[in-house]
Short mmCIF file of C-alpha atoms in Angstrom, two decimals:
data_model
loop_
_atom_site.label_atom_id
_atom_site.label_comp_id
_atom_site.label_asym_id
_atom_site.label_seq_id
_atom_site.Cartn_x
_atom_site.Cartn_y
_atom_site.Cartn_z
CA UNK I 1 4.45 4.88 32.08
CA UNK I 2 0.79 4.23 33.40
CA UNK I 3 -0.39 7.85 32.56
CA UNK I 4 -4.18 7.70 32.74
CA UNK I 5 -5.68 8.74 29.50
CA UNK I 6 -8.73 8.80 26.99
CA UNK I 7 -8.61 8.01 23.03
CA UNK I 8 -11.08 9.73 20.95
CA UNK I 9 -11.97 7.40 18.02
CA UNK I 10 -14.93 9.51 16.68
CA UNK I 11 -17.03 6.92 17.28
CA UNK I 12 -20.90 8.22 16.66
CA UNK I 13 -21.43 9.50 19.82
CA UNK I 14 -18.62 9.69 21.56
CA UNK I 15 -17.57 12.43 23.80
CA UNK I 16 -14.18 13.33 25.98
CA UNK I 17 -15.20 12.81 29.62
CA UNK I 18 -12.06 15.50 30.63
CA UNK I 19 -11.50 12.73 33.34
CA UNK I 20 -7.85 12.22 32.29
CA UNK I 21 -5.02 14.96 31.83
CA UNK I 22 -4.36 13.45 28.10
CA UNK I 23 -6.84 12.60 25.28
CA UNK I 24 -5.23 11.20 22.13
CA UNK I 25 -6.73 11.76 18.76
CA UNK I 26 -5.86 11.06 15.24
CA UNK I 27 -5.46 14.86 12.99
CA UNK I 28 -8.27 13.39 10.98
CA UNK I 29 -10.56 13.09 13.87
CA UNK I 30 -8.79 16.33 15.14
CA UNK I 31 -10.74 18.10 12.15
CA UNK I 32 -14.33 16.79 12.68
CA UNK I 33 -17.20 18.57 14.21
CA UNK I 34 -17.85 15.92 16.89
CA UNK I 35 -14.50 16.57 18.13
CA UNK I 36 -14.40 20.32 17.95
CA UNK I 37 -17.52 20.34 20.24
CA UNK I 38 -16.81 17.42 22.64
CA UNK I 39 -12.91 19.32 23.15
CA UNK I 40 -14.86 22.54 23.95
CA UNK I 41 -17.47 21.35 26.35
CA UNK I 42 -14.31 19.75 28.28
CA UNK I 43 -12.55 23.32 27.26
CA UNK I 44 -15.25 25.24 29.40
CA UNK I 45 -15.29 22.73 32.13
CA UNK I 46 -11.85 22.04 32.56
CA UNK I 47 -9.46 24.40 30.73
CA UNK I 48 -7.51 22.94 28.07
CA UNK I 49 -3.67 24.01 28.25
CA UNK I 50 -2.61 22.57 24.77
CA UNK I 51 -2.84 20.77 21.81
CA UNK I 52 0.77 18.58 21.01
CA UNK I 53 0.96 17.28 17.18
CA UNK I 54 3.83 14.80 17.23
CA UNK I 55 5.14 13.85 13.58
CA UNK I 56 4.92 17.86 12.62
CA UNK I 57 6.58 17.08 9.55
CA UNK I 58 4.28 14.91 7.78
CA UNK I 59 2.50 18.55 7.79
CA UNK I 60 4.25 19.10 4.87
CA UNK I 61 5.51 15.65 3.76
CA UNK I 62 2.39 13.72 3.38
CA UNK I 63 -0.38 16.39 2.87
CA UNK I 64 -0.47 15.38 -0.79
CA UNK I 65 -1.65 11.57 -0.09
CA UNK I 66 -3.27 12.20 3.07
CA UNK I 67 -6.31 14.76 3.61
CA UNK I 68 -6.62 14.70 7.19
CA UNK I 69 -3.13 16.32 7.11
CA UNK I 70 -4.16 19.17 5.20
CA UNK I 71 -5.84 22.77 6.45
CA UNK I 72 -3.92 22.12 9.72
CA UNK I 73 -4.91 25.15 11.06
CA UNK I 74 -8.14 23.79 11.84
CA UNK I 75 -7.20 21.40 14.48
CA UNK I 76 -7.02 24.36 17.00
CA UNK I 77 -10.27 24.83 17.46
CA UNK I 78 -10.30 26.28 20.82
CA UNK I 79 -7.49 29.14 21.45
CA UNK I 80 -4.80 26.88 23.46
CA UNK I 81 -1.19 26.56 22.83
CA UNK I 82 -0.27 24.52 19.92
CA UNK I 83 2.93 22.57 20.44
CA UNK I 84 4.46 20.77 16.97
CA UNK I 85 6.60 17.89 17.66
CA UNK I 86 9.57 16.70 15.05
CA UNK I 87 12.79 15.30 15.40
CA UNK I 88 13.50 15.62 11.42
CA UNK I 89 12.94 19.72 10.56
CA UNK I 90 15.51 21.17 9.33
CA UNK I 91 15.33 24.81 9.62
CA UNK I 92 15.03 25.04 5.98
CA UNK I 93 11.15 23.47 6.68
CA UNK I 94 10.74 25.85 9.54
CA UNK I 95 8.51 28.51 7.26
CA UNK I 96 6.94 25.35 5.29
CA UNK I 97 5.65 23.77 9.07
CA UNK I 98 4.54 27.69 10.42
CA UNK I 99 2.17 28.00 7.19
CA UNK I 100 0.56 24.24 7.24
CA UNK I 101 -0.01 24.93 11.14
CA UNK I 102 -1.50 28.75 10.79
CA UNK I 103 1.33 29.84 13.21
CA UNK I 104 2.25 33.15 13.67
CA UNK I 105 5.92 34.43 12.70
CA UNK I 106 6.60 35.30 16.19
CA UNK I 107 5.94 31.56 16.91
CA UNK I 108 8.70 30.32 19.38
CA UNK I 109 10.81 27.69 17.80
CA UNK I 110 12.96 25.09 20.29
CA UNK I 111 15.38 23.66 18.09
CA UNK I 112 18.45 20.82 18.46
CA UNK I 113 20.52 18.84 16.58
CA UNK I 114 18.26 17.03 13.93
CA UNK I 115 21.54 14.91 13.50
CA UNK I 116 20.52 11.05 14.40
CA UNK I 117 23.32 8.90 14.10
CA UNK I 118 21.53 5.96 15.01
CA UNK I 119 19.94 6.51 11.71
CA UNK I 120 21.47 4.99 8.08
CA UNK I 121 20.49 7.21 4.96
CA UNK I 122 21.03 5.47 1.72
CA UNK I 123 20.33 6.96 -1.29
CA UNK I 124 19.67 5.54 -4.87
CA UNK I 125 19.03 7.03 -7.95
CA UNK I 126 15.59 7.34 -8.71
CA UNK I 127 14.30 4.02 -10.68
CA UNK I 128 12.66 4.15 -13.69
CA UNK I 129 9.21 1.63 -12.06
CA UNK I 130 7.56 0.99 -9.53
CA UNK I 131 8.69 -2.86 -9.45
CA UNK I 132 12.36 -1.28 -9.76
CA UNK I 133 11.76 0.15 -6.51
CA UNK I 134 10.32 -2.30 -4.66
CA UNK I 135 13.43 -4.85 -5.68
CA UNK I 136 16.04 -2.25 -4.60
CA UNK I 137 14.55 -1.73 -1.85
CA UNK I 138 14.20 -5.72 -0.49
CA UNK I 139 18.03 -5.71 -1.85
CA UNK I 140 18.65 -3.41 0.65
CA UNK I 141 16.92 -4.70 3.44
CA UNK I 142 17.83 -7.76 2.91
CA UNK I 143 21.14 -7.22 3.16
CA UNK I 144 21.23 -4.59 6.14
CA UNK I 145 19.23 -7.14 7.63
CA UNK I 146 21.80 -9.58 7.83
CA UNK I 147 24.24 -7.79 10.16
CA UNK I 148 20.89 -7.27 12.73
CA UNK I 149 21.20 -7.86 16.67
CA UNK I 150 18.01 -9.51 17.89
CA UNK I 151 16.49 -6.39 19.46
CA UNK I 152 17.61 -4.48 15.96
CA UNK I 153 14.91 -2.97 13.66
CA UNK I 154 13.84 -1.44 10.31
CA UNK I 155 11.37 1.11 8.98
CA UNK I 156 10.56 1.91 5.69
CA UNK I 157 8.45 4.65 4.77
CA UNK I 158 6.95 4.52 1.49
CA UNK I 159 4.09 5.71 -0.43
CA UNK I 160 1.93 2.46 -1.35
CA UNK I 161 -0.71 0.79 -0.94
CA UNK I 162 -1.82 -2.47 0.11
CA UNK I 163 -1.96 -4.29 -2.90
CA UNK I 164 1.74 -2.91 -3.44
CA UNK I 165 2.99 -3.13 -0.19
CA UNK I 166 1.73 -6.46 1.69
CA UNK I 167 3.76 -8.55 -1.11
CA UNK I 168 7.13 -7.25 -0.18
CA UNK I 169 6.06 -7.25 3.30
CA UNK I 170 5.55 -10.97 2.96
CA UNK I 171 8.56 -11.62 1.29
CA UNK I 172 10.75 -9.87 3.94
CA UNK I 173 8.52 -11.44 6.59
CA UNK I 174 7.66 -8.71 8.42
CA UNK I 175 4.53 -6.40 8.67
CA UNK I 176 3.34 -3.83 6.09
CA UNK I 177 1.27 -0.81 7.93
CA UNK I 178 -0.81 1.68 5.77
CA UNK I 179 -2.54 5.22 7.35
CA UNK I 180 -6.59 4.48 7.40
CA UNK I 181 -5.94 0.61 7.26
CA UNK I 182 -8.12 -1.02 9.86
CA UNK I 183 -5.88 -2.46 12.79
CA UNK I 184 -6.86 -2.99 16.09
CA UNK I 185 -4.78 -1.51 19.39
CA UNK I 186 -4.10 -5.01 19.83
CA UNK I 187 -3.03 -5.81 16.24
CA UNK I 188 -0.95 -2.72 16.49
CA UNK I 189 0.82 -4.12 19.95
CA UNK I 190 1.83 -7.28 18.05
CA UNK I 191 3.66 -5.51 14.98
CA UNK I 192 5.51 -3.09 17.62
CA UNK I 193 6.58 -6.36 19.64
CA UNK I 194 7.21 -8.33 16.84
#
């Protein structure tokens, strides 16, 4: 799309220039000081229009595993408009994603279908281990994955770690990706292409 941007890393250091129209930054970086002042030098040199937080569910879906997705409220730290991105809340979430974010009740909510047929749901009763899990679920992908087009892929969220994770990733030959893990933009390029 070659739209000129900057990537705050939170490097020690590091500042946003304001040079670009878009900086992208992680919600844990979104919460540190260095960020909070480097956003609101650019903020008094260059107004800031809005913050965007794509993924607004994992507000409330991954909060209890991941810190940097809790106390939302703090990532607007100058007073901008704060637009949450989702394609998966159903309105029953809608008050859930207004308190994580510190939104207001007259917040303006622009809703569609959350309806994806492109996507299959399959549900299994709950398993009584951890190993249990991790076998139905290689059953399963194993067996969708049979019926796959070239260009055809799968993603499997799931609450492990790398220990737990990189072994059925190997078996299934594919990549295992974990929040905080280090991997390089070019590391990341490969698993997308892959």
């Amino acid at each position: 799309m070659d739209v000129p941007f900057e990537h705050y890393t939170g490097a020690e250091g590091e500042v946003v220039t304001g040079r670009h129209g878009l900086v992208l930054v992680s919600a844990d970086k979104a919460r540190t000081s260095g960020w909070r002042q480097s956003i609101g030098r650019v903020h008094d040199l260059r107004t800031v229009k809005r913050f965007v937080f794509d993924e607004g569910q994992l507000a409330f879906t991954s909060d209890d595993f991941r810190s940097s997705l809790q106390n939302l409220e703090e990532i607007r730290c100058i007073p901008v408009q704060l637009v949450i991105l989702s394609a998966t809340i159903p309105p029953a979430s809608e008050q859930a994603l207004i308190k994580a974010f510190g939104l207001t009740a007259n917040c303006k909510i622009v809703r569609m279908s959350t309806d994806r047929p492109e996507l299959e749901y399959i549900l299994k009763p709950a398993s009584n281990s951890h190993q249990a899990t991790c076998n139905t679920v290689l059953q399963i992908l194993k067996e969708e994955m049979e019926s796959f087009a070239e260009e055809d892929r799968a993603l499997v969220f799931a609450s492990l770690k790398s220990e737990e994770g990189d072994p059925i990733a190997a078996s299934l030959g594919c990549d295992f990706y974990q929040g905080g893990k280090a991997v390089t933009d070019h590391e990341r390029e490969a698993m997308y292409y892959r």
